[in-house]
Amino acid sequence: MTESGYRVHILPGAVDAIGGVARVVVRAHRYAIVTDSNVGPLYAERARAAMTGLATEVFTIPAGEAHKTRQTWAAVTDQMLEAGFGRDSAVIALGGGVVCDLGGFVAATFMRGIPVVHVPTTLLAMLDAAIGGKTAVDTPAGKNLVGAFHQPSAVIIDPSVLSTLPADEMRAGLSEAIKHGVIADPAHFAAVAAFGAALRDHHQNPRATSAIVARSVEIKSAVVASDTRESGRRKILNFGHTIGHAVEHLSGYRVLHGEAVAIGMCLEAALAERIGVAVPGTADRVRAACEGAGLPTARPAGIEPQAIVALARGDKKGRAGRAQYALPTRIGEMAFGDRGWSAPVDDALVLETLR
Ligand SMILES: NC(=O)c1ccc[n+]([C@@H]2O[C@H](COP(=O)([O-])OP(=O)(O)OC[C@H]3O[C@@H](n4cnc5c(N)ncnc54)[C@H](O)[C@@H]3O)[C@@H](O)[C@H]2O)c1
Ligand SMILES: [Zn+2]
């Protein structure tokens, strides 16, 4: 049970149990499984079969961040209305972070809000996107600019579905687990680093994956519960993201979010050392963990420091035109607790670090 009051079920094979959970936590008359064009063919039929005795329809959106839009939101809500879904229905979001965010936003807005159960199918969605109640779509002006806070009624995590996830997507998710270790727990940091190195050498082990996901879920839920509207402590989850978001955007989204966050964490940890906030060696440890998992650690050639700094300043989390950074003091502990958990850093210092 998370502090926000919903249960997170983590169990290999859990997809086959979603009907039982949905029946207990939501008790809707009709269920809309929202999924995407990659996950649907793999798991939607199994998920629907697991909704025994419950009226369930599947709504499939095109896969990919490019479709996390108001247009897709409109298409899904229109299809639900046409199919006669009403106030007494619920959404089951079956997919990666795109489906969790979009399906969650559909649930937050349909008939002014219906329940959502998340069934995340990427590592990133399991330990990050499905947890915390943030939902959103992108607009031409940027990512996640239109959305709502809407807590799920339950989160059902089946680590065995990761067997079909492409290796680069698996690595990208691991980057957020490394982040959870840095911001809150040195033991988790070490476990994720070992897991990442093992993942690189051979195949995954659902038991080990469950353990990593479970601890990351605990960390993220605890941080979110301490700050449900992102006024303070939740900012520590932005570690690696001020620079990371800029890199992701400047690459034209060719660099995956998790890869960009790995680069961002390495550079922001170096920045923390440079300004005397972090103990020496912190950045090296972050870099070693990312490298071990096969994640990139340096600014991609062709993405200029000036462009990163300019974009970071314009980030929607920036205040008064200066980029805010959430920085570690050491592995497992974050700085600026007395200042709302983030602080502005002079562009000149960031530029030096980026070079
Ligand atoms: N709400 C939050 O708090 C939060 C947190 C982090 C990220 N996000 C959002 O999450 C999104 C990124 O999520 P993502 O990385 O999961 O991307 P994604 O949903 O696009 O999934 C990545 C790819 O993997 C495919 N896929 C998913 N599960 C699969 C499986 N089991 N087997 C085979 N293929 C599978 C998808 O179809 C897609 O092509 C971004 O939009 C980001 O903004 C939200
Ligand atoms: Zn992230």
Short mmCIF file of C-alpha atoms and ligand atoms in Angstrom, two decimals, residues 128 176 179 241 257 261, ligand 2:
data_model
loop_
_atom_site.label_atom_id
_atom_site.label_comp_id
_atom_site.label_asym_id
_atom_site.label_seq_id
_atom_site.Cartn_x
_atom_site.Cartn_y
_atom_site.Cartn_z
CA ASP A 128 8.17 5.71 -12.42
CA GLU A 176 15.34 6.10 -13.16
CA LYS A 179 18.19 7.97 -9.75
CA HIS A 241 16.21 15.98 -15.44
CA HIS A 257 14.32 9.83 -21.96
CA VAL A 261 18.49 11.31 -17.72
ZN ZN B 2 12.33 10.76 -15.85
#
